[in-house]
XYZ file of C-alpha atoms in Angstrom:
564
model
C 137.866 48.849 -39.111
C 136.637 47.655 -35.671
C 139.231 47.787 -32.889
C 138.523 44.202 -31.800
C 139.887 42.950 -35.154
C 143.168 44.780 -34.525
C 143.380 43.125 -31.092
C 142.535 39.787 -32.770
C 145.666 40.184 -34.959
C 147.742 40.468 -31.769
C 145.964 37.465 -30.163
C 146.767 35.337 -33.236
C 150.439 36.350 -33.049
C 150.361 37.988 -36.510
C 151.661 41.321 -35.117
C 153.055 42.417 -31.762
C 151.485 45.020 -29.412
C 154.269 47.561 -30.141
C 153.813 47.108 -33.895
C 150.059 47.660 -33.512
C 150.631 50.807 -31.439
C 153.014 52.188 -34.088
C 150.532 51.338 -36.883
C 147.679 53.088 -35.020
C 149.782 56.261 -34.736
C 150.703 56.071 -38.427
C 147.079 55.400 -39.425
C 145.760 58.447 -37.554
C 148.535 60.654 -39.035
C 148.023 59.489 -42.639
C 144.240 58.884 -42.473
C 144.486 55.212 -43.465
C 143.106 52.043 -41.930
C 145.195 50.477 -39.177
C 145.580 47.163 -41.015
C 146.738 49.063 -44.141
C 149.381 50.760 -41.983
C 150.494 47.336 -40.678
C 150.887 46.105 -44.277
C 152.712 49.305 -45.345
C 155.181 48.945 -42.476
C 155.841 45.331 -43.448
C 154.630 43.959 -40.096
C 152.060 41.710 -41.795
C 151.312 40.645 -45.368
C 148.006 41.362 -47.152
C 147.319 37.613 -47.204
C 147.809 37.261 -43.423
C 145.491 40.185 -42.671
C 142.764 39.011 -45.072
C 142.955 35.405 -43.851
C 142.625 36.616 -40.236
C 139.694 38.866 -41.191
C 137.976 35.962 -42.937
C 138.480 33.694 -39.904
C 137.166 36.283 -37.473
C 134.145 37.403 -39.481
C 133.224 33.945 -40.781
C 133.917 34.462 -44.512
C 135.758 32.288 -47.012
C 139.214 33.458 -48.129
C 140.514 32.787 -51.663
C 143.974 32.959 -53.203
C 143.062 33.968 -56.745
C 146.283 32.588 -58.244
C 144.896 29.078 -57.811
C 141.207 29.723 -58.540
C 140.038 29.846 -62.200
C 136.899 31.934 -62.779
C 134.588 30.648 -65.565
C 134.155 33.220 -68.394
C 130.334 33.073 -68.168
C 130.581 34.173 -64.493
C 132.991 37.029 -65.302
C 130.499 38.314 -67.894
C 127.793 38.713 -65.214
C 129.491 41.849 -63.838
C 130.391 44.641 -66.307
C 134.100 45.438 -66.375
C 133.505 49.093 -65.445
C 131.605 48.054 -62.285
C 134.284 45.518 -61.381
C 137.151 47.993 -61.785
C 135.381 50.904 -60.097
C 134.600 48.885 -56.944
C 137.634 46.523 -56.966
C 135.404 43.427 -56.891
C 135.226 40.321 -59.101
C 132.520 37.621 -59.394
C 133.646 34.116 -58.442
C 130.674 31.783 -58.714
C 126.951 31.711 -59.525
C 124.634 29.957 -57.062
C 121.760 27.689 -58.067
C 119.325 30.259 -56.668
C 120.726 32.950 -58.996
C 122.844 34.543 -56.248
C 126.365 35.688 -57.055
C 129.456 35.117 -54.930
C 131.663 38.205 -55.220
C 135.222 38.636 -53.963
C 135.926 41.858 -52.017
C 138.794 43.163 -49.878
C 136.671 45.004 -47.274
C 133.807 43.041 -45.659
C 132.511 46.216 -43.964
C 131.891 48.197 -47.172
C 128.113 47.653 -47.017
C 127.401 50.592 -49.336
C 129.224 48.869 -52.202
C 127.393 45.567 -51.602
C 124.005 47.329 -51.731
C 125.051 49.138 -54.916
C 126.100 45.820 -56.539
C 122.818 44.210 -55.498
C 120.907 47.091 -57.097
C 122.979 47.166 -60.334
C 122.986 43.381 -60.863
C 119.504 42.735 -59.488
C 120.782 39.613 -57.688
C 121.478 38.500 -54.157
C 125.173 39.100 -53.394
C 127.240 36.780 -51.178
C 130.724 37.958 -50.376
C 134.048 36.198 -49.866
C 137.459 37.753 -49.206
C 140.663 38.130 -51.212
C 143.489 40.680 -51.104
C 142.930 43.880 -53.073
C 146.092 43.270 -55.140
C 144.963 39.790 -56.213
C 141.462 41.095 -57.095
C 142.939 43.811 -59.343
C 145.252 41.275 -61.006
C 142.321 38.914 -61.554
C 140.301 41.759 -63.124
C 143.123 42.431 -65.607
C 143.564 38.726 -66.288
C 139.913 37.769 -66.684
C 138.510 40.775 -68.507
C 141.270 40.350 -71.078
C 141.987 44.055 -71.522
C 145.665 43.385 -71.155
C 145.869 40.015 -72.861
C 148.076 39.260 -75.817
C 145.033 39.164 -78.100
C 144.288 42.790 -77.349
C 147.816 43.909 -78.199
C 148.003 41.695 -81.260
C 144.637 42.872 -82.579
C 145.746 46.465 -82.044
C 148.857 45.860 -84.130
C 146.734 43.954 -86.657
C 144.531 47.039 -86.971
C 147.615 48.999 -88.059
C 148.808 46.287 -90.415
C 145.420 46.166 -92.137
C 144.958 49.936 -92.414
C 145.708 51.701 -95.649
C 147.184 54.815 -93.982
C 150.854 55.238 -94.841
C 152.771 56.025 -91.673
C 156.187 55.782 -93.319
C 158.564 58.526 -92.181
C 159.519 60.549 -95.249
C 160.661 64.136 -95.626
C 157.370 65.004 -97.355
C 155.004 63.820 -94.611
C 157.087 64.361 -91.453
C 155.481 67.738 -90.832
C 152.031 66.094 -90.845
C 152.783 63.759 -87.940
C 150.528 65.651 -85.558
C 147.629 65.452 -88.036
C 148.167 61.717 -88.485
C 148.241 61.308 -84.718
C 145.098 63.310 -83.978
C 143.061 61.689 -86.746
C 144.080 58.089 -86.035
C 142.385 56.689 -82.943
C 144.356 53.416 -83.193
C 147.624 55.274 -82.390
C 145.993 56.913 -79.366
C 144.759 53.519 -78.183
C 148.100 51.816 -78.831
C 150.026 54.325 -76.669
C 147.403 54.070 -73.897
C 147.512 50.262 -74.138
C 151.310 50.259 -73.952
C 151.358 52.416 -70.800
C 148.511 50.481 -69.118
C 150.202 47.167 -69.865
C 153.506 48.462 -68.455
C 151.719 49.473 -65.226
C 150.057 46.072 -64.940
C 153.420 44.326 -65.412
C 155.002 46.620 -62.741
C 157.479 48.046 -65.270
C 159.672 50.988 -64.241
C 160.502 52.082 -67.819
C 159.131 51.759 -71.356
C 161.749 51.801 -74.139
C 160.732 52.537 -77.750
C 163.798 51.932 -79.923
C 163.988 52.348 -83.716
C 166.101 50.042 -85.883
C 166.542 49.754 -89.632
C 163.632 47.393 -90.231
C 161.543 47.463 -87.039
C 160.635 49.272 -83.830
C 161.437 47.458 -80.593
C 159.331 48.018 -77.455
C 160.818 46.814 -74.164
C 159.740 47.091 -70.518
C 162.148 47.149 -67.587
C 160.581 44.892 -64.939
C 162.378 44.471 -61.602
C 165.483 45.987 -63.175
C 165.635 43.604 -66.169
C 164.626 44.565 -69.734
C 161.995 42.335 -71.356
C 161.055 42.629 -75.040
C 157.307 42.950 -75.595
C 156.421 43.996 -79.155
C 157.937 44.791 -82.513
C 155.448 47.025 -84.353
C 156.131 47.770 -88.040
C 158.772 50.446 -88.691
C 156.173 52.667 -90.415
C 154.416 53.267 -87.075
C 157.408 55.031 -85.525
C 156.534 58.596 -86.617
C 152.918 58.437 -85.437
C 153.851 56.635 -82.205
C 156.480 59.215 -81.212
C 154.249 62.126 -82.229
C 151.514 60.870 -79.900
C 154.002 60.592 -77.009
C 155.375 64.084 -77.803
C 151.900 65.621 -77.827
C 151.101 64.019 -74.455
C 154.384 65.279 -72.976
C 154.089 68.746 -74.547
C 157.267 68.493 -76.633
C 157.986 70.121 -79.975
C 156.846 67.469 -82.467
C 158.766 69.107 -85.321
C 162.124 68.832 -83.492
C 163.956 65.638 -84.432
C 167.621 66.570 -84.182
C 167.900 67.572 -80.516
C 167.324 65.737 -77.240
C 164.037 66.618 -75.537
C 162.571 65.965 -72.093
C 158.961 66.154 -70.950
C 156.384 64.808 -68.496
C 153.025 63.090 -68.911
C 150.279 62.854 -66.296
C 148.049 59.895 -67.068
C 145.596 57.520 -65.406
C 146.195 53.817 -66.055
C 144.800 50.794 -64.209
C 143.016 53.134 -61.806
C 146.323 54.785 -60.791
C 147.395 58.363 -61.394
C 150.889 58.220 -62.838
C 153.653 60.640 -63.712
C 155.791 59.652 -66.702
C 159.175 61.258 -67.302
C 159.826 61.180 -71.055
C 163.197 61.440 -72.804
C 163.761 61.658 -76.592
C 167.188 60.925 -78.033
C 168.016 61.177 -81.774
C 169.763 58.009 -83.041
C 170.941 57.044 -86.526
C 167.645 55.185 -87.201
C 165.287 57.794 -85.714
C 164.365 59.011 -82.259
C 164.636 56.657 -79.311
C 162.107 57.252 -76.532
C 162.255 56.190 -72.880
C 159.340 56.740 -70.522
C 160.095 56.378 -66.797
C 156.956 55.456 -64.814
C 156.860 57.261 -61.482
C 154.376 55.570 -59.153
C 153.608 57.493 -55.951
C 153.115 54.186 -54.081
C 156.849 53.471 -54.472
C 157.817 56.261 -52.086
C 155.379 55.313 -49.340
C 157.924 52.736 -48.251
C 159.262 53.085 -44.704
C 162.886 52.701 -43.636
C 161.969 49.285 -42.152
C 160.965 47.947 -45.579
C 164.153 48.853 -47.460
C 165.844 45.542 -46.577
C 168.491 46.753 -44.100
C 169.775 44.153 -41.648
C 168.781 44.684 -38.013
C 172.205 46.094 -37.099
C 172.398 48.414 -40.150
C 168.795 49.551 -39.621
C 169.605 50.584 -36.051
C 172.748 52.462 -37.187
C 170.932 54.151 -40.111
C 168.044 55.269 -37.904
C 170.522 56.796 -35.441
C 172.314 58.612 -38.283
C 169.160 60.218 -39.717
C 168.238 61.476 -36.254
C 171.509 63.380 -35.883
C 171.092 67.192 -35.781
C 173.805 67.934 -38.364
C 176.287 66.342 -40.769
C 176.206 64.821 -44.263
C 174.686 61.407 -45.015
C 175.538 60.115 -48.503
C 173.731 57.369 -50.435
C 175.804 55.906 -53.275
C 175.234 53.481 -56.135
C 174.690 53.414 -59.912
C 171.587 54.731 -61.675
C 168.524 52.655 -60.834
C 169.891 51.288 -57.542
C 167.072 52.777 -55.437
C 168.942 55.793 -53.988
C 165.941 58.124 -54.389
C 163.606 55.629 -52.669
C 166.009 55.329 -49.714
C 166.302 59.105 -49.348
C 162.530 59.591 -49.588
C 162.015 56.845 -46.975
C 164.320 58.810 -44.667
C 162.422 62.044 -45.497
C 159.098 60.340 -44.686
C 160.507 59.290 -41.319
C 161.748 62.820 -40.529
C 158.845 64.774 -42.038
C 157.135 66.274 -38.981
C 155.324 69.598 -38.466
C 158.175 70.901 -36.260
C 160.849 70.376 -38.952
C 161.493 72.316 -42.149
C 162.790 70.217 -45.060
C 163.997 71.694 -48.377
C 165.177 69.640 -51.355
C 167.088 70.538 -54.538
C 166.411 67.918 -57.229
C 167.134 67.458 -60.919
C 164.325 66.847 -61.721
C 161.705 66.532 -58.948
C 160.478 62.956 -59.523
C 157.949 62.517 -56.706
C 156.051 65.201 -54.835
C 156.258 64.882 -51.059
C 153.532 66.541 -48.959
C 154.961 68.953 -46.370
C 158.380 69.221 -48.080
C 159.638 72.277 -49.995
C 160.981 70.871 -53.273
C 163.011 72.955 -55.725
C 163.757 71.843 -59.285
C 167.148 72.593 -60.858
C 166.905 74.722 -64.031
C 170.297 75.117 -65.666
C 168.877 77.320 -68.448
C 168.307 80.188 -65.994
C 171.329 79.522 -63.771
C 169.313 77.786 -61.046
C 171.779 74.980 -60.306
C 172.442 72.977 -57.136
C 174.935 75.407 -55.597
C 172.671 78.443 -56.220
C 169.697 76.631 -54.667
C 171.713 75.547 -51.594
C 172.988 79.101 -51.103
C 169.428 80.442 -51.131
C 167.847 77.620 -49.147
C 170.179 78.294 -46.193
C 168.459 81.669 -45.813
C 165.139 79.806 -45.424
C 166.278 78.353 -42.066
C 165.716 74.645 -42.843
C 166.456 71.807 -40.409
C 167.058 69.219 -43.130
C 168.406 69.651 -46.673
C 168.323 67.109 -49.503
C 170.659 67.722 -52.454
C 169.779 65.494 -55.416
C 173.382 64.780 -56.391
C 176.860 66.037 -55.495
C 178.320 66.109 -58.964
C 180.944 68.895 -58.727
C 183.195 70.753 -56.287
C 180.862 73.728 -55.857
C 177.825 71.602 -54.900
C 179.897 69.412 -52.565
C 181.522 72.375 -50.811
C 178.147 74.149 -50.387
C 176.681 70.943 -48.909
C 179.599 70.706 -46.481
C 179.199 74.348 -45.458
C 175.499 73.659 -44.785
C 176.346 70.666 -42.569
C 178.966 72.646 -40.642
C 176.414 75.407 -39.911
C 174.120 72.978 -38.115
C 172.027 71.357 -40.854
C 171.439 67.674 -41.590
C 172.267 67.177 -45.292
C 171.263 64.167 -47.425
C 172.729 63.625 -50.889
C 173.697 61.006 -53.483
C 176.992 60.249 -55.157
C 177.857 57.878 -58.020
C 180.474 55.506 -56.581
C 180.656 51.719 -56.520
C 180.946 51.325 -52.762
C 180.728 53.307 -49.515
C 184.492 53.908 -48.849
C 184.922 55.161 -52.437
C 182.646 58.147 -51.672
C 185.280 59.670 -49.364
C 188.055 59.557 -51.985
C 185.578 60.723 -54.671
C 184.816 63.913 -52.697
C 188.521 64.545 -52.167
C 189.057 64.036 -55.942
C 186.399 66.711 -56.583
C 188.661 69.182 -54.752
C 187.034 69.190 -51.309
C 189.781 69.326 -48.621
C 190.174 65.992 -46.784
C 189.755 67.632 -43.361
C 186.331 69.004 -44.383
C 185.186 65.595 -45.666
C 186.387 63.934 -42.443
C 184.689 66.572 -40.289
C 181.304 66.727 -42.017
C 180.395 63.238 -43.342
C 178.622 61.138 -40.668
C 177.745 58.088 -42.745
C 177.726 56.581 -46.258
C 175.217 53.994 -47.456
C 176.057 52.073 -50.657
C 173.263 50.001 -52.181
C 172.060 47.821 -55.056
C 168.689 46.252 -55.822
C 168.291 42.479 -56.154
C 165.194 40.620 -57.309
C 163.259 38.741 -54.630
C 162.211 35.099 -55.093
C 158.475 34.953 -55.965
C 156.386 34.272 -52.833
C 153.832 32.166 -54.777
C 156.117 29.669 -56.510
C 159.196 29.646 -54.251
C 160.485 26.221 -53.347
C 163.586 24.916 -51.551
C 166.539 23.878 -53.701
C 170.165 22.847 -53.266
C 172.659 24.950 -55.261
C 175.439 23.039 -57.089
C 178.756 22.727 -55.223
C 180.547 24.893 -57.808
C 178.059 27.772 -57.236
C 178.516 27.535 -53.457
C 182.304 27.561 -53.885
C 182.154 30.512 -56.316
C 179.960 32.424 -53.860
C 182.315 31.704 -50.958
C 179.601 29.899 -48.965
C 181.139 27.405 -46.539
C 179.642 23.908 -45.960
C 178.713 24.987 -42.379
C 176.785 28.020 -43.723
C 175.106 25.887 -46.400
C 173.999 23.251 -43.878
C 171.975 25.810 -41.859
C 170.773 27.885 -44.872
C 167.321 27.969 -46.474
C 168.025 28.228 -50.214
C 164.947 29.156 -52.275
C 164.210 29.422 -55.985
C 161.046 30.333 -57.912
C 159.904 27.777 -60.481
C 157.884 30.431 -62.391
C 154.134 31.144 -62.293
C 151.516 33.686 -63.451
C 152.213 35.849 -60.406
C 155.841 36.494 -61.434
C 155.497 36.247 -65.231
C 157.335 32.879 -65.151
C 160.581 34.591 -64.096
C 160.728 33.111 -60.576
C 161.191 36.614 -59.133
C 158.723 39.302 -58.094
C 159.701 42.629 -56.548
C 163.103 43.903 -55.441
C 164.916 44.525 -52.183
C 168.071 46.435 -51.345
C 171.448 45.026 -50.362
C 173.472 47.523 -48.378
C 176.902 48.557 -47.140
C 176.721 51.133 -44.322
C 179.913 52.959 -43.381
C 179.638 54.996 -40.172
C 182.449 57.485 -39.560
C 184.227 56.076 -36.512
C 187.255 57.958 -35.118
C 189.713 55.647 -36.883
C 187.939 55.975 -40.274
C 187.746 59.755 -39.790
C 191.491 59.826 -39.100
C 192.224 57.865 -42.302
C 189.978 60.218 -44.329
C 191.792 63.192 -42.796
C 195.144 61.720 -43.862
C 193.917 61.177 -47.447
C 194.139 57.365 -47.224
C 193.213 55.144 -50.198
C 189.776 53.546 -50.650
C 191.254 50.084 -49.868
C 192.681 51.292 -46.520
C 189.385 52.938 -45.533
C 187.434 49.791 -46.497
C 189.766 47.556 -44.485
C 189.380 49.720 -41.369
C 185.591 50.006 -41.806
C 185.231 46.193 -42.072
C 187.298 45.865 -38.861
C 184.823 48.252 -37.213
C 181.838 46.087 -38.189
C 180.847 47.208 -41.720
C 179.195 44.459 -43.812
C 180.233 44.810 -47.472
C 177.571 44.769 -50.217
C 178.402 41.269 -51.428
C 178.260 39.753 -47.927
C 174.909 41.419 -47.218
C 173.654 39.856 -50.465
C 174.945 36.398 -49.460
C 173.163 36.810 -46.109
C 169.901 37.313 -48.017
C 170.675 34.243 -50.178
C 171.196 32.088 -47.059
C 167.805 33.200 -45.685
C 166.025 32.356 -48.985
C 165.153 35.940 -49.976
C 167.079 35.935 -53.273
C 169.420 33.663 -55.257
C 173.166 33.323 -55.819
C 172.667 34.214 -59.521
C 171.074 37.543 -58.543
C 173.933 38.481 -56.208
C 176.470 37.552 -58.913
C 174.556 39.708 -61.425
C 174.416 42.751 -59.167
C 177.319 42.698 -56.707
C 179.971 40.141 -57.783
C 183.458 41.630 -57.586
């Protein structure tokens, strides 16, 4: 990307000089384009960068949400060519030329290739890469309802009996291997989940049907109900992909699948659980892009971001991240690891299991079957002379005490704990049996968090919440008068939910002298919280309300996630 374009972004006021300097450093370290680094860091949106590029280079810019593409134009470019090059045709000229949308106007090699393949003159216009990929999925119809329905129809019409009976259960693998429709259905299900940005796929058996649900932005959405007779073949296919024992139906099993869907390489963590109507299956989609997030993009307020950054740069001590399952703890810890991951630092992690693989970090997976648990790993990792240690979870006294010993011997230790708020983590560690003086002396900070859905950027519009909602939320008339309340009306971009994507709400407790003294005395959670709030801690709920007042999310979301 030419340097003058980067300077043009500064001239237009889209980014600041310091932000550009930071992005250039990041781009050279990670071998990415500077404008990609700016987008990754959250300093500019894809739309802003593409619009600026179009203005500077003299191209048209299109927002594909509002531009229908005629089917006869879509058919002019084969789907494989469109997907491989991340391009989509937009319009056919009277002279037979084709206007094609691209996300990089300097990729001349691709334009020449398209001209050769299509045997037409190619004119280019710009759109963001994300919107082009969405338009490909939308217009080529691979992921449309018809495709899924026809797939299920294929099963309904087939004469093969998939019914689970004692006689044919042992033949599940044969049924799976010989029936291409099952293979295609599982692939379709995973690809559709990726396109819809789902984090989990749930396959649940009931007496008369099988329910398939996707968890999108933390909320479960029902997608399909295939016939009950498909359950055996469906689960066998998943088991074969995840290298499980397909004959085992009475015990819980765990496995992993590596698969390519929508042009992305994905890791799926698979769990099988026997229920009274058959085995229930959950597939967790692990997308490597999720952990490329920087600390700036987590959603911390300016004050909390400054405090958190200071904490992770401390040479020793324990930093705890707390919250329920699915509250983004792993993402926060990996964002901190990405910030600290430098050639002059040694980082070792103990995880159960290792979800994402971080380049330059020594990751160890817990294996209880051979006695390789958290405490054993921590004991051994201290002999490896690390600077930074990440312990997946402090779930018992032994792990907690080993983590504390590591922090007292000059290591910076990161870990997670399952508590509802930040002050509760101190009393939780004391309850585990760790002496209060050790907790007070080793813990440097506790970050509690939840994830709330963000109002869709495409269909957001101002609205005035009812008086009763404002009163229930504790929002004063003065706050409401200066607030920017937003709500999504629902569009294609957000699946008509009004929300797209999630952001954290946080509660950061730093161990001041007075809080340390209370922890040392074994004070209650309520006393510690009261003192921490006096010292400037913003509680989870209030951080959420702050995001409501600025139009990032809605009162309903904060009530759903953080209402006390």
